[in-house]
CSV table of C-alpha atoms and ligand atoms in Angstrom, one decimal:
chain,number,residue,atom,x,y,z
T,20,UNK,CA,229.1,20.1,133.1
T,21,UNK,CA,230.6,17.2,135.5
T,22,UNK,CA,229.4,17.1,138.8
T,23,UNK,CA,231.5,18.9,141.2
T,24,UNK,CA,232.2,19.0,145.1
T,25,UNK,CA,235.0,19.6,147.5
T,26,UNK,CA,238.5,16.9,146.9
T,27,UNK,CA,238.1,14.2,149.5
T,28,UNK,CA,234.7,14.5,151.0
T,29,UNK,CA,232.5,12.9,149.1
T,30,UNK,CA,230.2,11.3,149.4
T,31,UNK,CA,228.2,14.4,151.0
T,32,UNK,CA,226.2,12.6,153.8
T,33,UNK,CA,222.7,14.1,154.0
T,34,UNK,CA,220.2,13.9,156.5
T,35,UNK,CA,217.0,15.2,154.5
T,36,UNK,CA,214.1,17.1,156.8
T,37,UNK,CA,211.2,17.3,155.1
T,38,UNK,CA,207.7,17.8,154.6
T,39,UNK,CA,206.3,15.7,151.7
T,40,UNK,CA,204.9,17.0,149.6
T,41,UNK,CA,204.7,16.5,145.7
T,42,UNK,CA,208.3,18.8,145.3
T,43,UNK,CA,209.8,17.2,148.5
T,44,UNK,CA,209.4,13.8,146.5
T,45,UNK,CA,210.8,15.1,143.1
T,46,UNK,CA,213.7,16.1,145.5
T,47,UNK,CA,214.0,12.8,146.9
T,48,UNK,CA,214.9,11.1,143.8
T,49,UNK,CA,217.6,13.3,142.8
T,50,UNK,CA,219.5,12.7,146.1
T,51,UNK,CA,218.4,8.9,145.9
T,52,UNK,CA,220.0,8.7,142.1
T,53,UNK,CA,222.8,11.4,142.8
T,54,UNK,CA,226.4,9.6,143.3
T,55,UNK,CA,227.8,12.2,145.3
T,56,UNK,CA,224.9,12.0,147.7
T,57,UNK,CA,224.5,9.3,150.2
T,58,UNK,CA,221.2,9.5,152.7
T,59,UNK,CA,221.6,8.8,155.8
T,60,UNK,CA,218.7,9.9,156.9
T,61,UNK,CA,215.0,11.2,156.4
T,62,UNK,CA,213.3,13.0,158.9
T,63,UNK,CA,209.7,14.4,158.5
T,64,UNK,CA,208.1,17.3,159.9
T,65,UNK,CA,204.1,19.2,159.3
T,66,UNK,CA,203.8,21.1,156.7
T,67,UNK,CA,203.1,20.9,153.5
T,68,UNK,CA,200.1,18.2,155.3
T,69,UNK,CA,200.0,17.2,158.8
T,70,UNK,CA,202.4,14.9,160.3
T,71,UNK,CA,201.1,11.4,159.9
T,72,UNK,CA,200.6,12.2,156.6
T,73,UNK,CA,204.4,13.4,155.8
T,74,UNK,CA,205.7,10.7,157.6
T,75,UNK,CA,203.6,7.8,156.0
T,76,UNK,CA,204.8,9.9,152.2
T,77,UNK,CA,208.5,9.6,153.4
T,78,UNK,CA,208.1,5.6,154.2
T,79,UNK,CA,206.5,5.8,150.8
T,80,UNK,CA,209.2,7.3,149.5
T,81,UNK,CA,212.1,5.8,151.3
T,82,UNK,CA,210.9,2.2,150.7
T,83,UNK,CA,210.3,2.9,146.3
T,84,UNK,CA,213.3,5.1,145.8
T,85,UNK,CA,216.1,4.7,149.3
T,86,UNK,CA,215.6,1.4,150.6
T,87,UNK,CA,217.0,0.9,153.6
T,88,UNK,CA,217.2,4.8,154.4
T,89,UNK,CA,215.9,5.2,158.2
T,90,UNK,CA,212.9,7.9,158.0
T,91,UNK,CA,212.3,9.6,161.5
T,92,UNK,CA,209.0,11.2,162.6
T,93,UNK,CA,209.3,14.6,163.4
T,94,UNK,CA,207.4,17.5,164.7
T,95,UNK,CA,203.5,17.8,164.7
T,96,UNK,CA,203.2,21.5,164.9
T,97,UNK,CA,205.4,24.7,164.8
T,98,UNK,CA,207.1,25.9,168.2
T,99,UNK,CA,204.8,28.3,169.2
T,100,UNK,CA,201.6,27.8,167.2
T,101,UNK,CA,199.1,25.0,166.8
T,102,UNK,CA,199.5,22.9,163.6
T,103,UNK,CA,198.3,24.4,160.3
T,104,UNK,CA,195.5,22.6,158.2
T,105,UNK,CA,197.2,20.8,155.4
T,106,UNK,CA,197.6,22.8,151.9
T,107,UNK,CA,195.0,19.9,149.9
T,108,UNK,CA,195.2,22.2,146.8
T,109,UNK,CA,198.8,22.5,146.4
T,110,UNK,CA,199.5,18.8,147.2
T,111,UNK,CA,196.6,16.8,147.3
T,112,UNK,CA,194.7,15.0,149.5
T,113,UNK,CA,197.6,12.8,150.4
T,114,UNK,CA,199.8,15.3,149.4
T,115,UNK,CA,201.5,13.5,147.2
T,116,UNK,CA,199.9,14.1,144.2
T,117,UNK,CA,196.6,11.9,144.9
T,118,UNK,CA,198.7,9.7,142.2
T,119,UNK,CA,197.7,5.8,142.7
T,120,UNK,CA,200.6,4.3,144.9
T,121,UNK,CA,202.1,1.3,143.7
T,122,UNK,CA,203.2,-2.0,145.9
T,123,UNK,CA,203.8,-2.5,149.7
T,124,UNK,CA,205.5,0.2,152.1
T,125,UNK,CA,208.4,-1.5,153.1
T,126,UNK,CA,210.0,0.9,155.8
T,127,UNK,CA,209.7,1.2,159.5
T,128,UNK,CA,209.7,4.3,161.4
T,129,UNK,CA,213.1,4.4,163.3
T,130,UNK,CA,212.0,4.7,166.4
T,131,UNK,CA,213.5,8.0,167.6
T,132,UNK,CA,212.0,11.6,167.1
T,133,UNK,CA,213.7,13.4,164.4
T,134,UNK,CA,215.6,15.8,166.5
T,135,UNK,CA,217.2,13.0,168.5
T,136,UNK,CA,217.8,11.2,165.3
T,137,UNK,CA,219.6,14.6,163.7
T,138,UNK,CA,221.1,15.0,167.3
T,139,UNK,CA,222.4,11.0,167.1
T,140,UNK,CA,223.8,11.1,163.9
T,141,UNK,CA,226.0,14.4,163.4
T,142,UNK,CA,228.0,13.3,166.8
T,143,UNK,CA,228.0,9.6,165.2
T,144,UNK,CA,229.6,11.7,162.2
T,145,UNK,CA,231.2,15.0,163.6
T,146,UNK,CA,232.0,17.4,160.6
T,147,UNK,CA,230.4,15.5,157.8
T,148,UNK,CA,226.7,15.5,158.0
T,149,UNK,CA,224.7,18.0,155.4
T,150,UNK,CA,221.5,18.8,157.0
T,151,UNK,CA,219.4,19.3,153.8
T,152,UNK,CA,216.0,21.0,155.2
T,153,UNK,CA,212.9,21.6,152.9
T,154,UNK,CA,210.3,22.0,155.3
T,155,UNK,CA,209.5,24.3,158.7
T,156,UNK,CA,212.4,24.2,160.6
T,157,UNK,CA,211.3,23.2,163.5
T,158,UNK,CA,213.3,19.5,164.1
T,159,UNK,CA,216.7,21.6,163.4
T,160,UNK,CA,215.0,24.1,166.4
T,161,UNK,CA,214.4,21.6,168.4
T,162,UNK,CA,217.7,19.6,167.8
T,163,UNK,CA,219.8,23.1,168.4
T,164,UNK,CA,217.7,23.1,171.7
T,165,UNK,CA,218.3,19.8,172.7
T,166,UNK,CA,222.3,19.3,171.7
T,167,UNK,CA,223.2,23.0,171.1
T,168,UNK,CA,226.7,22.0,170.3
T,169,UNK,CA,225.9,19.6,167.6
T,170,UNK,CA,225.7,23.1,165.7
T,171,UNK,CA,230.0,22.8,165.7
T,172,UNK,CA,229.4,19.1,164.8
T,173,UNK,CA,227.3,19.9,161.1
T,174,UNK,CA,229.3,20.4,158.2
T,175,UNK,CA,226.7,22.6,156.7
T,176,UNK,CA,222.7,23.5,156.5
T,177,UNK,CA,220.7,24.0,153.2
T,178,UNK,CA,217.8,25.8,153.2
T,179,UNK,CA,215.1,25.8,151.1
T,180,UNK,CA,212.9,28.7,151.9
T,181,UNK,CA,212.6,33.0,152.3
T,182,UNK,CA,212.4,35.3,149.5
T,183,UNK,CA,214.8,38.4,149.6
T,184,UNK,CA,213.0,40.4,146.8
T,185,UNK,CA,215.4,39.4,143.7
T,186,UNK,CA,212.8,38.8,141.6
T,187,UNK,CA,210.4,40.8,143.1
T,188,UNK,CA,208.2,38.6,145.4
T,189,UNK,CA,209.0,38.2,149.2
T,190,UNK,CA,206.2,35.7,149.6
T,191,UNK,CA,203.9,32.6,148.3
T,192,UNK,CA,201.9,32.2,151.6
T,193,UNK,CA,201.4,35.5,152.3
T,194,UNK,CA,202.6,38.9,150.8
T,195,UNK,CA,205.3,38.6,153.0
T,196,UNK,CA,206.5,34.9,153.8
T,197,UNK,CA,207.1,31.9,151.8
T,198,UNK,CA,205.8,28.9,152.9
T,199,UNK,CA,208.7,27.0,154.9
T,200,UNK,CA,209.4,30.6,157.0
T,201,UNK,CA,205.7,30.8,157.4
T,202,UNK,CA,205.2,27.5,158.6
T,203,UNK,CA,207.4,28.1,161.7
T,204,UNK,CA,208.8,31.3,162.0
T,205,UNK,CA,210.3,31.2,164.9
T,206,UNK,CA,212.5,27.8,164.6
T,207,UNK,CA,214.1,29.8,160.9
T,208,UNK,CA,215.1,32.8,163.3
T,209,UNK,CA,216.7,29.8,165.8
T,210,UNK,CA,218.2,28.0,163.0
T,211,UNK,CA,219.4,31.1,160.9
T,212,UNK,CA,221.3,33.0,164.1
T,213,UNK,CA,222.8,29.4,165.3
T,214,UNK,CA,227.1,28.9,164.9
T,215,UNK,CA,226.9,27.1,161.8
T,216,UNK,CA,227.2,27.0,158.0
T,217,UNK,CA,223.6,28.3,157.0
T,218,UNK,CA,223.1,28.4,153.0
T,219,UNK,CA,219.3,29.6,152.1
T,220,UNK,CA,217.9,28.7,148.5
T,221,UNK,CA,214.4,30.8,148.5
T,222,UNK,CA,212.2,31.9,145.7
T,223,UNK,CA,214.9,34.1,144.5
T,224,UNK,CA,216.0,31.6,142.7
T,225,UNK,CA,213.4,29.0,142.6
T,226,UNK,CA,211.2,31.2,140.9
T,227,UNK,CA,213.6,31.2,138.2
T,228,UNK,CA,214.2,27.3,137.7
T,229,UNK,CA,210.9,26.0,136.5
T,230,UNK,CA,210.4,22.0,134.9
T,231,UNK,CA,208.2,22.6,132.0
T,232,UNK,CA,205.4,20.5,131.0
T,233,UNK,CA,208.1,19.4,127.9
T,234,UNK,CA,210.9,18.6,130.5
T,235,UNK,CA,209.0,16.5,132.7
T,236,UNK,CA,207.0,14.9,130.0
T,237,UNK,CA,211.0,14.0,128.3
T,238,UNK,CA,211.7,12.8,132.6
T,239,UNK,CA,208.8,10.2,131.8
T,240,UNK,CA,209.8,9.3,128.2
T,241,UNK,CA,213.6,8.8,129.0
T,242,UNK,CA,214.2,8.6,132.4
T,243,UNK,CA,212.5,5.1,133.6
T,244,UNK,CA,210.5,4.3,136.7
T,245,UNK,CA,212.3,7.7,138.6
T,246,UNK,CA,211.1,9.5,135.4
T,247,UNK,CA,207.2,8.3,135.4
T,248,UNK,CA,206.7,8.8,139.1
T,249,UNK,CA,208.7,12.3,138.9
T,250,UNK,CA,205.5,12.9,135.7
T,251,UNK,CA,202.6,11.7,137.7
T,252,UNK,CA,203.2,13.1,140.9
T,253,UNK,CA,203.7,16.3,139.3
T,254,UNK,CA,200.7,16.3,137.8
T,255,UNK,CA,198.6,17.9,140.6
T,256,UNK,CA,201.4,20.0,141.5
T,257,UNK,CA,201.6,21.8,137.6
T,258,UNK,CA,197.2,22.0,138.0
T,259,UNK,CA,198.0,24.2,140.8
T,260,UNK,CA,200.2,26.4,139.3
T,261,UNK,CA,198.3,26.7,136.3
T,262,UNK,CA,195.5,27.8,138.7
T,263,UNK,CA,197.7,30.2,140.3
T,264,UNK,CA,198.7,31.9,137.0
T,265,UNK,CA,202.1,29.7,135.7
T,266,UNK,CA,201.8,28.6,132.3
T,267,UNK,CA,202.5,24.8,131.9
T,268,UNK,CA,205.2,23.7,134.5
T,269,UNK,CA,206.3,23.7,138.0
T,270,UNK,CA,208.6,25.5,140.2
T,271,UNK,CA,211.6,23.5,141.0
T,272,UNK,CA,211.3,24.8,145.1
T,273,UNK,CA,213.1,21.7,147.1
T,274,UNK,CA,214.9,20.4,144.2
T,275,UNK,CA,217.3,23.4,144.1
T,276,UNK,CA,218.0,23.1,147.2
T,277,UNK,CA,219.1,19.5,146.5
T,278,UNK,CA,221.1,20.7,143.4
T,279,UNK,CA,222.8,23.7,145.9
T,280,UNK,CA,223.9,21.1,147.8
T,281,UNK,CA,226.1,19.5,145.5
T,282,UNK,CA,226.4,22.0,142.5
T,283,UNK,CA,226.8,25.8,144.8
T,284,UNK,CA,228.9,27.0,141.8
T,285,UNK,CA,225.4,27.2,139.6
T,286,UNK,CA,224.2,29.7,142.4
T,287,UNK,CA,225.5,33.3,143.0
T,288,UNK,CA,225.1,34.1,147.2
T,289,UNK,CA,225.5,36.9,149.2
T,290,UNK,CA,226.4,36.5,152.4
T,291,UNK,CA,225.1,38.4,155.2
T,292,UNK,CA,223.2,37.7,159.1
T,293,UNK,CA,219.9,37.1,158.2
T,294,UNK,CA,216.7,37.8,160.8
T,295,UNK,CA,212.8,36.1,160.2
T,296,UNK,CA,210.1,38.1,161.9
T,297,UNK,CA,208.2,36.0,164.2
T,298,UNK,CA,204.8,37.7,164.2
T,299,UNK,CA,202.6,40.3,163.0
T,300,UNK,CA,201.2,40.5,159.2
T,301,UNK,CA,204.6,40.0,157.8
T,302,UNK,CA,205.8,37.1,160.0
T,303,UNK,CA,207.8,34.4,158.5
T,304,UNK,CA,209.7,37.3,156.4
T,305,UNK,CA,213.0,36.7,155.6
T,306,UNK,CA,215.8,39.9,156.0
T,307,UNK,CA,219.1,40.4,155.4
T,308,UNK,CA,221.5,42.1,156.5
T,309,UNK,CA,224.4,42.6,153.9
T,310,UNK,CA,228.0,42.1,154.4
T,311,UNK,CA,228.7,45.1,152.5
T,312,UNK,CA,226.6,47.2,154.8
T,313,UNK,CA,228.7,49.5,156.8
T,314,UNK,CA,225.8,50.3,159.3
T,315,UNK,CA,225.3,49.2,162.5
T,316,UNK,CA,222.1,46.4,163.0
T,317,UNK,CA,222.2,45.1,166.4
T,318,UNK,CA,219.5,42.6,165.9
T,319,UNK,CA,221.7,41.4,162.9
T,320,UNK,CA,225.4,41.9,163.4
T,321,UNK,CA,225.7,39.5,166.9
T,322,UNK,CA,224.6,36.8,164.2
T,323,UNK,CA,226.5,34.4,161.8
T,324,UNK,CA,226.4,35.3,158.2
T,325,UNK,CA,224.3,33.0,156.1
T,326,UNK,CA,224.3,32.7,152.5
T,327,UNK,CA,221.5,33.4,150.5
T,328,UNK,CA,221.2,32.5,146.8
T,329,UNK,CA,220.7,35.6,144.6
T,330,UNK,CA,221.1,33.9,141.1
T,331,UNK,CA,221.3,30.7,139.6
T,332,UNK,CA,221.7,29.4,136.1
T,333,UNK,CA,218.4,27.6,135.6
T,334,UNK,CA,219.4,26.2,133.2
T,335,UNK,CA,222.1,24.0,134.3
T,336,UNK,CA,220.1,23.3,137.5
T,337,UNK,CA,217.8,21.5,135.6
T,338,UNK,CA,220.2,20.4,133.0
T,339,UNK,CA,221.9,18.2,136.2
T,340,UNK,CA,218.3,16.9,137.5
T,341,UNK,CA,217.4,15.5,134.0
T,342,UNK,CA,221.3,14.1,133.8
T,343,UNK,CA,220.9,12.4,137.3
T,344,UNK,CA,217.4,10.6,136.6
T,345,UNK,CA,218.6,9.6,132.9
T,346,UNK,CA,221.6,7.8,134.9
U,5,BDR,C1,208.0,25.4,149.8
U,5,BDR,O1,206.7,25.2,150.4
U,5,BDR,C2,206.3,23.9,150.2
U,5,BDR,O2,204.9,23.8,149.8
U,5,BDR,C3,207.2,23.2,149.2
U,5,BDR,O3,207.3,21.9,149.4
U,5,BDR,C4,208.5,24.0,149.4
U,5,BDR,O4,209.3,23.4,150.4
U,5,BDR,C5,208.0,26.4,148.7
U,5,BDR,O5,207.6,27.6,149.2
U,6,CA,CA1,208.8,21.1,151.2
């Protein structure tokens, strides 16, 4: 399949927010190799480690695979909550894989916070910036807070994160919450009932678009420098899910949200306001309401309608990542 997009708007300008974070990185280097993407922009934020450590992974990352790309430093903790301890087990020590870095960081920190930085560059670029989020949501909370019209400025938001029960999980962190809605529930409820495009890629469908041990090890074989790193940092990252009961591969989480961006037509949605409780055992779960729901919701029908992957061909997902890194 050819890559596909809207007739006159490309390339898609993308600032990435993110947390990395051994799937953040994979992600990375599918918008840094993807010819329809052009970064304009990496902002960090806690996470999937604490924020010095996410921030010093996305100079990493910028400076090896999107030299040149400005990388912001974003928030520390969620709105309302101190920071979480970093998730060692699931991304390392460094979070990154604990892989052996290779070569000099050549990448400054731009010298605003994130949420200025988002705020700067959608009015620097009204109706074209894709805000490509991976992570808590709390610079896109925090940007809506401090600009609130910058939400008419966006040309759309992609979400990874939530679960909506499709393939019959509504968490990883909890029974309840996936990681990203669990990390700050209360900036998802912010960003999810703001006026502007919202599409959410949870586990859904990310559950359902797993790299193999036999894809990634072809990544490493065929796909050059991109292709080893994409194999080592991985490593780690497939230990894990082995641990947690996946036989040999990984679960492609931000990368489909990477692929949503430019390839929506491998994704089926349903579109509908979507709330995320805030506290209490289930907080950070993700509920929508459907549009073909006839009753009334007040806590759902004042809000925008998002849209909220239900399906995806798996196969073609990963069929375009292992196109894009083999160039
Ligand atoms: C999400 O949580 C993080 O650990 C991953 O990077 C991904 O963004 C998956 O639930
Ligand atoms: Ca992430």
């Amino acid at each position: 399949m050819e890559y596909r997009s809207e007739p006159g708007t490309n390339p898609r300008l993308v600032i990435y927010d993110t947390d990395p974070g051994i799937d953040d990185a994979i992600a990375l280097v599918f918008q840094a190799r993807h010819p329809e993407i052009e970064l304009v922009g990496i902002t960090s934020v806690f996470g999937n480690s604490d924020i010095d450590t996410t921030t010093k992974n996305a100079l990493y990352l910028a400076s090896r695979f999107a030299p040149g790309v400005p990388v912001a430093r974003g928030a520390a903790a969620p709105l309302k909550c101190p920071p979480p301890e970093p998730i060692a087990h699931i991304h390392g020590n460094d979070a990154l894989g604990d892989i052996e870095r290779i070569g000099h960081v050549d990448a400054l920190e731009d010298g605003r916070a994130a949420h200025r930085f988002i705020v700067e560059t959608v009015r620097a670029h009204p109706g074209e910036i894709t805000l490509l989020a991976v992570g808590p949501m709390t610079n896109l909370a925090l940007a809506l807070e401090d600009d609130p019209e910058i939400a008419a400025l966006v040309r759309e938001v992609v979400v990874m994160g939530g679960a909506f029960g499709f393939n019959g999980t509504l968490g990883n962190t909890t029974p309840a919450a996936e990681a990203n809605m669990h990390g700050d529930p209360d900036a998802a409820d912010i960003v999810f009932g703001a006026p502007w495009k919202v599409s959410i890629v949870g586990l859904d469908v990310t559950h359902e678009t797993v790299m193999t041990t036999a894809f990634l090890a072809s990544l490493r074989d065929r796909a050059g420098d991109a292709g080893r790193f994409v194999w080592d940092v991985s490593r780690f990252y497939e230990r894990f899910h082995a641990d947690d009961g996946m036989s040999k591969g990984i679960y492609a989480h931000d990368y489909s949200a990477a692929a949503f961006v430019v390839a929506r037509e491998l994704y089926t949605v349903r579109s509908g306001p979507v709330r995320v409780l805030t506290d209490g055992i289930a907080a950070g779960l993700t509920i929508q309401k459907p549009a073909s729901m006839l009753a009334s919701a007040p806590d759902w029908d004042a809000r925008p309608a998002c849209d909220v992957c239900i399906g995806v061909d798996a196969d073609a997902v990963l069929a375009l990542f292992a196109r894009t890194l083999t160039g």
